[in-house]
Short mmCIF file of C-alpha atoms in Angstrom, two decimals:
data_model
loop_
_atom_site.label_atom_id
_atom_site.label_comp_id
_atom_site.label_asym_id
_atom_site.label_seq_id
_atom_site.Cartn_x
_atom_site.Cartn_y
_atom_site.Cartn_z
CA MET J 1 0.07 0.29 0.31
CA LYS J 2 2.83 2.48 1.03
CA THR J 3 4.66 1.56 -1.98
CA THR J 4 1.57 1.91 -4.40
CA LEU J 5 1.29 5.56 -2.36
CA TYR J 6 4.41 6.65 -2.97
CA ILE J 7 4.09 5.63 -7.47
CA LEU J 8 1.44 7.55 -7.30
CA LEU J 9 2.53 10.29 -4.98
CA LEU J 10 6.37 9.97 -7.60
CA ILE J 11 3.90 10.26 -11.40
CA LEU J 12 1.64 13.49 -9.20
CA ALA J 13 4.81 15.31 -8.86
CA THR J 14 6.12 14.55 -11.99
CA ALA J 15 3.02 16.19 -13.63
CA LEU J 16 3.37 18.74 -11.31
CA HIS J 17 7.54 19.20 -11.29
CA GLY J 18 8.85 17.75 -14.84
CA GLN J 19 7.30 17.51 -17.86
CA ASP J 20 5.17 19.91 -17.54
CA GLU J 21 7.12 22.88 -16.45
CA VAL J 22 9.40 22.37 -20.12
CA VAL J 23 8.41 24.30 -22.26
CA ASP J 24 9.53 23.99 -26.25
CA ILE J 25 11.27 26.43 -27.76
CA ASP J 26 12.12 24.68 -30.79
CA SER J 27 14.50 27.86 -32.27
CA ARG J 28 12.06 30.57 -31.82
CA ARG J 29 13.36 34.20 -30.54
CA GLU J 30 12.92 34.52 -26.38
CA LEU J 31 12.22 38.69 -25.71
CA PHE J 32 12.50 38.90 -21.41
CA VAL J 33 9.34 41.49 -21.27
CA ASP J 34 7.85 39.12 -19.22
CA HIS J 35 9.06 36.27 -17.13
CA PHE J 36 7.71 33.30 -19.02
CA MET J 37 11.14 32.27 -19.49
CA ILE J 38 12.36 33.32 -16.00
CA GLU J 39 12.74 31.31 -13.21
CA LYS J 40 14.89 32.70 -10.96
CA LEU J 41 16.72 36.96 -10.85
CA ASP J 42 19.69 36.89 -7.85
CA GLY J 43 20.80 40.55 -8.58
CA VAL J 44 19.43 41.64 -11.36
CA GLU J 45 16.52 43.22 -12.29
CA LEU J 46 14.24 43.42 -15.42
CA LYS J 47 14.68 46.82 -16.94
CA ILE J 48 12.12 48.43 -19.12
CA HIS J 49 13.93 51.43 -21.37
CA GLU J 50 11.78 54.34 -23.15
CA PRO J 51 12.28 54.83 -26.44
CA ARG J 52 14.75 57.75 -28.30
CA ASP J 53 12.84 60.97 -30.06
CA ALA J 54 13.90 60.23 -33.85
CA GLY J 55 11.28 63.57 -34.41
CA LYS J 56 8.87 64.38 -36.38
CA VAL J 57 8.34 62.49 -39.25
CA LEU J 58 4.41 63.30 -40.95
CA ALA J 59 2.22 66.97 -40.41
CA PHE J 60 -1.29 66.43 -40.57
CA ASP J 61 -1.84 69.30 -42.71
CA LYS J 62 -3.97 68.58 -45.38
CA PRO J 63 -7.52 70.44 -45.67
CA TRP J 64 -9.26 67.33 -45.27
CA GLU J 65 -7.20 66.37 -42.17
CA GLY J 66 -6.17 68.35 -39.56
CA PRO J 67 -5.79 68.95 -35.45
CA PHE J 68 -8.54 65.46 -34.77
CA CYS J 69 -6.39 63.02 -36.84
CA GLY J 70 -5.72 59.42 -35.53
CA ALA J 71 -6.50 55.83 -35.30
CA VAL J 72 -2.78 55.78 -37.25
CA THR J 73 -1.44 52.24 -38.44
CA ILE J 74 2.31 51.68 -39.63
CA ILE J 75 2.87 48.26 -41.88
CA LYS J 76 6.10 47.57 -43.26
CA ASP J 77 5.25 44.87 -46.24
CA ASP J 78 8.59 44.44 -48.38
CA SER J 79 10.36 47.20 -48.58
CA VAL J 80 6.91 49.89 -48.56
CA TYR J 81 6.25 51.19 -45.05
CA ARG J 82 2.62 51.92 -45.09
CA MET J 83 0.77 54.63 -43.15
CA TYR J 84 -3.61 54.71 -42.44
CA TYR J 85 -5.17 56.97 -40.32
CA SER J 86 -8.30 59.18 -39.92
CA GLY J 87 -8.67 62.45 -41.48
CA ARG J 88 -10.80 64.56 -39.45
CA PRO J 89 -10.89 68.34 -39.85
CA SER J 90 -13.59 69.10 -37.40
CA ILE J 91 -14.63 67.26 -34.22
CA VAL J 92 -18.40 68.62 -35.43
CA ASN J 93 -20.06 67.22 -38.27
CA VAL J 94 -17.79 63.35 -37.84
CA GLU J 95 -19.93 61.21 -39.95
CA HIS J 96 -19.68 63.31 -42.90
CA THR J 97 -15.90 65.08 -42.70
CA THR J 98 -14.17 61.97 -41.76
CA THR J 99 -11.73 59.56 -44.42
CA THR J 100 -8.82 57.67 -44.17
CA CYS J 101 -5.31 58.76 -45.44
CA TYR J 102 -2.99 57.34 -46.70
CA ALA J 103 1.23 58.00 -46.57
CA GLU J 104 3.74 55.92 -47.39
CA SER J 105 7.83 55.67 -47.63
CA GLU J 106 11.29 53.67 -48.80
CA ASP J 107 12.52 53.89 -45.02
CA GLY J 108 10.07 54.62 -42.13
CA ILE J 109 11.18 58.48 -41.73
CA LEU J 110 10.44 60.36 -44.72
CA TRP J 111 7.24 59.85 -45.83
CA ARG J 112 5.13 60.97 -48.73
CA LYS J 113 1.66 61.40 -49.57
CA PRO J 114 0.98 60.39 -52.87
CA ASP J 115 -2.45 62.01 -54.83
CA LEU J 116 -4.62 58.45 -55.61
CA GLY J 117 -7.42 59.95 -57.35
CA ILE J 118 -9.84 57.32 -56.13
CA HIS J 119 -12.20 59.87 -53.35
CA GLU J 120 -13.39 63.35 -54.58
CA VAL J 121 -12.86 65.47 -51.28
CA MET J 122 -13.47 68.77 -50.74
CA GLY J 123 -14.00 69.75 -54.04
CA THR J 124 -10.27 67.54 -55.79
CA TYR J 125 -9.52 64.06 -56.62
CA ASP J 126 -5.53 65.23 -55.32
CA ASN J 127 -5.83 63.51 -52.21
CA ASN J 128 -4.23 60.80 -50.16
CA VAL J 129 -7.77 59.32 -49.67
CA ILE J 130 -8.82 55.75 -49.66
CA PHE J 131 -12.27 55.74 -48.09
CA ALA J 132 -14.51 58.70 -47.69
CA GLY J 133 -17.90 58.95 -47.14
CA VAL J 134 -18.82 55.42 -45.00
CA GLY J 135 -19.58 56.55 -41.70
CA TRP J 136 -16.70 55.57 -39.33
CA TYR J 137 -15.52 57.43 -37.00
CA GLY J 138 -11.57 57.04 -37.65
CA ASN J 139 -10.99 53.70 -35.99
CA PHE J 140 -10.40 52.16 -39.64
CA SER J 141 -7.36 48.96 -38.60
CA PRO J 142 -5.77 47.38 -41.67
CA PHE J 143 -3.12 44.74 -41.68
CA LEU J 144 -1.23 42.74 -43.65
CA ASP J 145 -2.38 38.84 -43.45
CA THR J 146 0.23 36.53 -42.82
CA ARG J 147 -1.74 33.86 -43.59
CA GLU J 148 -1.02 30.73 -45.42
CA GLY J 149 -2.43 30.41 -48.91
CA ILE J 150 -4.08 33.34 -48.12
CA ASP J 151 -5.60 34.97 -51.58
CA PRO J 152 -3.51 37.46 -53.00
CA SER J 153 -6.25 39.70 -53.49
CA MET J 154 -7.25 39.58 -49.94
CA ARG J 155 -3.98 40.02 -48.38
CA TYR J 156 -4.68 43.08 -47.07
CA LYS J 157 -7.80 42.89 -44.52
CA ALA J 158 -9.74 45.66 -41.88
CA LEU J 159 -11.71 45.70 -39.85
CA GLY J 160 -13.95 49.13 -38.59
CA GLY J 161 -17.00 50.66 -38.12
CA ASP J 162 -18.28 53.03 -35.22
CA LEU J 163 -21.40 50.96 -33.88
CA ALA J 164 -20.63 47.80 -35.43
CA LEU J 165 -17.38 46.04 -36.82
CA VAL J 166 -17.49 45.72 -41.59
CA PRO J 167 -14.43 43.43 -43.10
CA SER J 168 -12.34 44.67 -46.30
CA ALA J 169 -9.79 43.34 -47.76
CA SER J 170 -7.36 45.30 -50.37
CA LYS J 171 -4.48 43.16 -52.95
CA ASP J 172 -2.62 46.65 -52.69
CA GLY J 173 -2.92 48.43 -49.50
CA ILE J 174 -4.46 51.39 -51.30
CA HIS J 175 -7.88 50.01 -53.07
CA TRP J 176 -10.14 48.54 -51.31
CA ASP J 177 -13.78 46.44 -51.23
CA PHE J 178 -16.27 45.32 -48.69
CA ILE J 179 -15.62 41.80 -47.62
CA GLN J 180 -19.48 42.37 -47.00
CA GLU J 181 -21.75 45.12 -45.95
CA LYS J 182 -23.11 43.10 -43.13
CA PRO J 183 -21.43 43.82 -39.94
CA VAL J 184 -19.11 40.59 -38.52
CA PHE J 185 -19.39 41.44 -34.99
CA GLU J 186 -21.40 43.99 -33.18
CA TYR J 187 -20.75 43.27 -29.47
CA GLY J 188 -18.64 45.63 -28.26
CA HIS J 189 -17.85 49.26 -27.74
CA PHE J 190 -16.27 50.59 -31.19
CA ASP J 191 -14.91 54.47 -30.73
CA SER J 192 -11.37 53.77 -30.85
CA GLN J 193 -8.44 51.62 -32.76
CA ASN J 194 -10.23 47.93 -33.12
CA VAL J 195 -7.09 45.55 -33.90
CA ALA J 196 -6.70 42.50 -36.47
CA PHE J 197 -4.44 40.11 -37.13
CA TRP J 198 -3.56 36.06 -38.70
CA SER J 199 -1.71 34.04 -35.10
CA GLU J 200 0.21 31.75 -36.47
CA GLU J 201 1.19 30.48 -32.90
CA GLU J 202 -3.22 30.21 -31.47
CA GLN J 203 -4.07 29.55 -35.42
CA CYS J 204 -7.19 32.02 -35.91
CA TYR J 205 -7.58 36.31 -36.58
CA LEU J 206 -7.94 37.77 -33.46
CA CYS J 207 -9.48 40.68 -32.75
CA TYR J 208 -8.38 42.96 -29.44
CA PHE J 209 -11.45 45.67 -28.90
CA ARG J 210 -11.97 48.43 -26.58
CA ASP J 211 -14.84 47.90 -23.74
CA TRP J 212 -16.41 48.29 -20.90
CA ILE J 213 -16.02 47.03 -17.33
CA ARG J 214 -17.07 48.63 -13.99
CA VAL J 215 -15.22 47.46 -11.30
CA ASP J 216 -16.15 49.87 -7.35
CA GLY J 217 -18.71 51.61 -8.94
CA LYS J 218 -16.53 53.17 -11.25
CA LYS J 219 -16.49 52.54 -15.51
CA TYR J 220 -13.02 51.35 -16.92
CA ARG J 221 -12.19 51.50 -20.27
CA THR J 222 -10.28 48.03 -21.06
CA VAL J 223 -10.04 45.21 -23.60
CA SER J 224 -11.97 42.71 -24.99
CA ARG J 225 -10.80 39.94 -27.16
CA THR J 226 -12.64 37.59 -30.19
CA THR J 227 -11.14 35.21 -32.27
CA SER J 228 -12.30 33.90 -36.12
CA LYS J 229 -11.27 30.98 -38.28
CA ASP J 230 -12.51 32.29 -41.58
CA PHE J 231 -12.30 36.50 -40.19
CA ILE J 232 -16.36 36.38 -40.74
CA ASN J 233 -17.87 34.82 -38.01
CA TRP J 234 -16.19 35.32 -34.73
CA THR J 235 -16.97 34.42 -31.05
CA ASP J 236 -17.89 35.30 -27.73
CA PRO J 237 -16.26 38.40 -26.62
CA VAL J 238 -13.53 37.82 -23.62
CA GLU J 239 -12.74 39.92 -21.33
CA MET J 240 -8.64 40.33 -21.20
CA ASP J 241 -6.99 39.67 -17.63
CA PHE J 242 -4.47 42.51 -16.42
CA GLY J 243 -3.14 40.60 -13.15
CA ASP J 244 -2.44 41.93 -10.23
CA THR J 245 -2.50 44.95 -11.43
CA PRO J 246 -4.36 48.50 -10.65
CA HIS J 247 -7.19 49.14 -12.94
CA GLU J 248 -6.70 52.34 -15.28
CA GLN J 249 -8.59 53.96 -18.77
CA ILE J 250 -6.06 52.00 -21.23
CA TYR J 251 -7.47 53.16 -24.28
CA THR J 252 -6.21 51.99 -27.81
CA GLN J 253 -4.56 48.84 -27.15
CA GLN J 254 -2.52 48.66 -30.11
CA THR J 255 -2.27 44.37 -29.63
CA HIS J 256 0.22 43.09 -32.32
CA PRO J 257 2.95 39.94 -33.00
CA TYR J 258 6.03 41.09 -32.95
CA PHE J 259 8.03 41.04 -35.97
CA ARG J 260 10.48 38.64 -34.72
CA ALA J 261 9.01 36.85 -32.32
CA PRO J 262 4.95 36.75 -33.84
CA HIS J 263 4.21 34.32 -30.53
CA ILE J 264 4.51 37.80 -29.14
CA TYR J 265 2.35 39.91 -28.46
CA ILE J 266 2.77 43.47 -28.39
CA SER J 267 0.55 46.04 -27.05
CA LEU J 268 1.42 49.83 -26.79
CA ALA J 269 -1.51 50.96 -25.00
CA ALA J 270 -2.40 54.30 -24.49
CA ARG J 271 -3.24 55.07 -20.32
CA LEU J 272 -5.98 58.11 -20.20
CA GLN J 273 -5.41 59.53 -16.80
CA GLU J 274 -9.39 60.97 -17.26
CA GLY J 275 -9.83 64.27 -15.48
CA LYS J 276 -6.30 65.01 -14.40
CA LYS J 277 -6.02 68.27 -16.04
CA VAL J 278 -2.64 69.68 -16.58
CA LEU J 279 -2.83 73.16 -18.21
CA THR J 280 -5.05 75.93 -17.02
CA ASP J 281 -8.30 76.86 -19.57
CA GLU J 282 -6.04 80.03 -20.68
CA GLU J 283 -2.41 78.06 -21.21
CA ALA J 284 -4.74 74.95 -23.66
CA GLU J 285 -6.82 78.55 -25.47
CA ALA J 286 -3.20 79.77 -26.11
CA LEU J 287 -2.27 76.20 -27.79
CA GLY J 288 -5.64 76.49 -29.61
CA VAL J 289 -6.86 73.50 -27.62
CA HIS J 290 -10.85 72.29 -28.31
CA PRO J 291 -11.91 72.89 -25.07
CA ALA J 292 -13.00 69.87 -24.44
CA GLN J 293 -9.49 68.31 -24.58
CA SER J 294 -7.83 69.55 -22.18
CA ASN J 295 -9.31 67.60 -18.96
CA ASP J 296 -6.81 64.93 -19.18
CA CYS J 297 -3.51 63.73 -20.06
CA SER J 298 -2.03 60.43 -21.47
CA ASP J 299 0.71 58.25 -21.55
CA LEU J 300 1.95 55.28 -23.41
CA VAL J 301 2.12 51.69 -21.34
CA LEU J 302 3.66 48.91 -22.45
CA MET J 303 1.99 45.51 -22.11
CA SER J 304 2.17 42.13 -23.66
CA SER J 305 0.54 38.74 -24.13
CA ARG J 306 1.47 34.94 -25.27
CA GLY J 307 -1.83 34.50 -26.04
CA GLY J 308 -5.45 33.41 -24.91
CA ASN J 309 -6.81 36.29 -22.51
CA ARG J 310 -3.96 37.73 -20.48
CA TYR J 311 -1.97 40.57 -20.72
CA TYR J 312 1.37 40.88 -18.79
CA ARG J 313 2.29 44.04 -17.08
CA THR J 314 5.74 43.62 -16.34
CA PHE J 315 5.46 47.81 -15.87
CA LEU J 316 3.23 49.94 -15.09
CA GLU J 317 5.57 52.89 -15.39
CA SER J 318 5.58 54.76 -18.55
CA PHE J 319 6.73 53.39 -21.76
CA ILE J 320 6.82 57.08 -23.78
CA ARG J 321 6.36 60.08 -21.35
CA PRO J 322 4.81 62.84 -22.65
CA GLY J 323 7.47 64.98 -22.89
CA MET J 324 7.67 68.67 -21.94
CA GLY J 325 5.70 71.52 -23.91
CA LYS J 326 2.67 72.44 -22.75
CA HIS J 327 1.83 70.67 -25.71
CA ASN J 328 2.03 67.55 -24.84
CA TRP J 329 -0.65 67.10 -22.09
CA THR J 330 -3.82 67.73 -23.42
CA SER J 331 -6.56 65.28 -23.42
CA ARG J 332 -5.46 62.35 -26.06
CA SER J 333 -2.37 63.35 -27.41
CA ASN J 334 0.73 60.59 -27.12
CA TYR J 335 -1.42 58.48 -28.38
CA PRO J 336 0.15 54.48 -30.39
CA ALA J 337 0.36 54.04 -33.74
CA LEU J 338 -0.66 50.14 -34.38
CA ASN J 339 2.74 47.73 -34.83
CA VAL J 340 6.26 48.14 -33.70
CA VAL J 341 8.43 47.81 -37.38
CA GLN J 342 12.03 47.58 -38.21
CA THR J 343 13.91 50.80 -40.11
CA GLY J 344 17.16 49.84 -40.09
CA SER J 345 19.91 47.23 -39.83
CA GLU J 346 19.75 47.77 -35.30
CA GLU J 347 16.51 50.01 -34.87
CA MET J 348 12.86 49.57 -35.18
CA SER J 349 10.55 52.48 -34.92
CA VAL J 350 7.68 53.14 -32.50
CA TYR J 351 5.18 55.90 -34.55
CA VAL J 352 2.91 58.11 -31.48
CA ARG J 353 0.09 60.74 -32.61
CA LYS J 354 1.16 64.39 -30.85
CA ASP J 355 -0.41 67.37 -30.44
CA TYR J 356 -4.30 66.15 -30.86
CA THR J 357 -6.70 68.73 -31.28
CA GLN J 358 -3.92 71.33 -32.26
CA VAL J 359 -2.88 72.59 -35.32
CA THR J 360 0.44 71.52 -35.02
CA ALA J 361 -1.20 67.89 -35.19
CA HIS J 362 1.43 65.28 -36.04
CA VAL J 363 2.90 61.78 -36.06
CA ARG J 364 6.46 61.72 -33.79
CA ARG J 365 9.07 58.71 -34.05
CA TYR J 366 10.46 57.10 -31.32
CA THR J 367 13.64 54.56 -31.68
CA LEU J 368 14.73 51.45 -29.79
CA ARG J 369 17.05 48.57 -30.65
CA LEU J 370 15.90 45.28 -31.96
CA ASP J 371 13.79 43.18 -29.38
CA GLY J 372 15.01 46.35 -26.71
CA PHE J 373 11.89 46.84 -24.96
CA VAL J 374 13.26 45.81 -21.83
CA SER J 375 16.23 43.81 -20.64
CA VAL J 376 17.42 41.44 -17.80
CA HIS J 377 19.94 44.39 -16.53
CA ALA J 378 22.86 43.81 -14.12
CA PRO J 379 24.76 46.52 -11.77
CA TYR J 380 28.30 47.00 -11.65
CA LYS J 381 28.39 44.32 -8.73
CA GLY J 382 26.63 41.63 -10.58
CA GLY J 383 23.84 39.18 -10.44
CA GLU J 384 22.87 36.20 -12.39
CA MET J 385 19.50 34.92 -13.84
CA ILE J 386 18.39 31.55 -14.53
CA THR J 387 15.53 30.16 -16.50
CA ARG J 388 12.77 27.61 -16.24
CA PRO J 389 13.88 24.22 -17.98
CA PHE J 390 13.02 24.52 -21.78
CA ARG J 391 13.74 21.88 -24.92
CA PHE J 392 16.10 24.19 -27.96
CA THR J 393 16.02 22.85 -31.14
CA GLY J 394 19.61 23.49 -32.91
CA ASP J 395 23.55 23.56 -31.95
CA THR J 396 24.48 27.33 -31.19
CA LEU J 397 23.07 30.33 -28.70
CA ARG J 398 22.91 33.86 -30.21
CA LEU J 399 22.21 36.98 -27.65
CA ASN J 400 21.29 40.22 -28.36
CA TYR J 401 22.73 41.39 -25.36
CA ALA J 402 25.04 45.12 -24.05
CA THR J 403 27.51 45.91 -21.76
CA SER J 404 30.00 48.32 -20.55
CA ALA J 405 33.45 48.32 -20.80
CA ALA J 406 33.60 47.02 -17.31
CA GLY J 407 31.01 44.93 -17.37
CA SER J 408 30.34 41.24 -18.44
CA LEU J 409 28.56 38.44 -19.39
CA ARG J 410 28.80 34.14 -18.88
CA VAL J 411 26.45 31.88 -19.71
CA GLU J 412 25.75 28.45 -18.25
CA LEU J 413 23.52 25.08 -19.04
CA GLN J 414 22.61 23.16 -16.55
CA SER J 415 19.52 20.36 -16.29
CA PRO J 416 16.41 21.13 -15.02
CA GLU J 417 17.30 19.75 -11.90
CA GLY J 418 20.01 22.56 -11.48
CA GLU J 419 23.01 20.91 -11.84
CA ALA J 420 25.84 22.39 -14.53
CA LEU J 421 25.82 20.20 -17.69
CA GLU J 422 30.00 18.72 -18.19
CA GLY J 423 31.30 20.69 -20.58
CA PHE J 424 28.66 24.01 -20.36
CA GLU J 425 30.05 24.77 -16.81
CA LEU J 426 30.62 28.43 -15.90
CA GLU J 427 34.01 27.86 -15.81
CA ASN J 428 34.29 27.01 -19.41
CA SER J 429 31.88 29.81 -20.36
CA VAL J 430 33.93 32.47 -23.19
CA GLU J 431 33.39 36.01 -21.50
CA ILE J 432 31.47 37.89 -23.42
CA VAL J 433 32.13 41.79 -23.71
CA GLY J 434 30.33 44.50 -25.86
CA ASP J 435 26.86 45.25 -27.46
CA GLU J 436 25.61 42.99 -30.20
CA LEU J 437 22.19 41.92 -31.60
CA LEU J 438 23.28 37.96 -32.14
CA LYS J 439 26.67 36.97 -30.35
CA ALA J 440 27.41 33.05 -30.75
CA VAL J 441 27.86 31.88 -27.20
CA SER J 442 30.38 29.50 -26.80
CA TRP J 443 32.40 27.32 -24.34
CA LYS J 444 36.20 26.50 -24.16
CA CYS J 445 36.59 23.39 -26.61
CA ASN J 446 32.65 22.50 -26.69
CA PRO J 447 31.19 24.45 -28.33
CA ASP J 448 28.28 22.97 -30.40
CA LEU J 449 25.11 22.42 -28.43
CA SER J 450 23.35 19.84 -30.60
CA THR J 451 24.14 17.34 -28.63
CA LEU J 452 21.54 18.76 -25.91
CA SER J 453 18.94 19.49 -29.11
CA GLY J 454 15.53 19.17 -28.13
CA GLN J 455 16.98 17.51 -24.22
CA PRO J 456 15.02 19.59 -21.66
CA VAL J 457 17.77 21.67 -20.30
CA ARG J 458 18.13 25.61 -18.17
CA LEU J 459 20.84 28.67 -18.54
CA ARG J 460 22.16 30.51 -16.85
CA PHE J 461 23.02 33.79 -16.89
CA VAL J 462 26.13 35.21 -14.89
CA MET J 463 26.39 38.97 -15.14
CA LYS J 464 28.46 41.94 -14.53
CA ASP J 465 27.09 46.10 -15.74
CA ALA J 466 25.26 44.46 -18.45
CA ASP J 467 21.26 43.93 -20.13
CA LEU J 468 20.23 40.98 -21.94
CA TYR J 469 17.31 41.33 -24.48
CA SER J 470 16.62 38.43 -26.24
CA MET J 471 17.78 35.01 -26.92
CA LYS J 472 17.71 32.87 -30.04
CA PHE J 473 18.38 28.83 -30.79
CA GLU J 474 19.72 28.39 -34.14
CA GLN J 475 21.51 25.86 -36.29
CA SER J 476 25.01 27.08 -37.18
CA ASN J 477 28.60 25.76 -37.73
CA HIS J 478 31.63 25.98 -35.13
CA ASN J 479 35.40 25.98 -34.79
CA CYS J 480 36.02 24.61 -31.03
CA LEU J 481 37.84 27.14 -29.46
CA LEU J 482 41.34 26.57 -28.25
#
């Protein structure tokens, strides 16, 4: 009887602490935007990195655009960058004055507004308008459909609508047709960008849309999610879970798969501080701010998700602060564009709508190193991070990292139980110093990891004055280091 009980307990312990704890990462890139891959931090911490201001890239200066433009989306399609946004010169007669506008770029930095000749707006066809007169309140939200085998005439898809979401599609991202005029989803509050994309990880279309919840008698803007296999039939919505974090007014959430690790969804969310008035009435009037848009302020926060209805709010601090100048502290300024895109060999860009309701309304670009949202950060005195057990595919471990001249990083491979593996001990790790995106990790006389491919392991990172942004296993060729 005791033996049987022992075996049952052993099976239970194995299920709870053995295979079920081992995650298969294959050869995908893993970022440290959350604690998913981390089991222990000792003397190190996760650090959020604020993007660098790279300046204004596009002004809303056409007669059909104006100070109330919004709902910005950036899509990189091979060598072309496409920008979509609502044109809205007035806060009144919205249904008759709102358009959807288009700009494009070869590098994501210098943008132009082509004369498309699709719609007559304000007496001219010489404009950059792709939608006009459809009664949408500026929340058209397109995406490039990456689903395998997709019809080329429907490479681009979008949802848009004020009271319900209507699907449309395009071959070139410029000329659009409705897939159907009947709404495909009606169970939400759609007065901001409602984003959709194909998830390779979950094998379905996802839509994240704005919703409301009531907590202790107070209403909060929040996010819900629905899924679809065909972009037409959508499941009942599910409220997103933000974990054990304070309730805040999350407005435009801009959830999208990160282009270098699409199993991780990055959310650049607008956090509205409702009723937090920074400008005096006189200051607002001097800026030309509409009276209804000077009573609040907002900033950007970073969230992430790995599927399902869970957001990880690893950081409650601002990702991008409003910045210096009174013009940055009006209601609904500092709203992020949808998508982070690569704009250089080592750089990616975030775009933000600034100066809302002001004649200076524009889109601004901010930059980060690739994968540079968050790092495992070690101070000068040093520390270490140990991962959870995982399986990988490949023979080389590459790191995106940076150290100071005095800093360093070493890596040890361990068994799931935490024992150093022979040949991959910390003392055999070749010290890493520098600043690189794809640094190969090596061990003296044993650089080839192929013998461990597919086996459960842990990684132990010992760091000093260093930042670790991401890791990735891949197949490469090696020469033994003597």
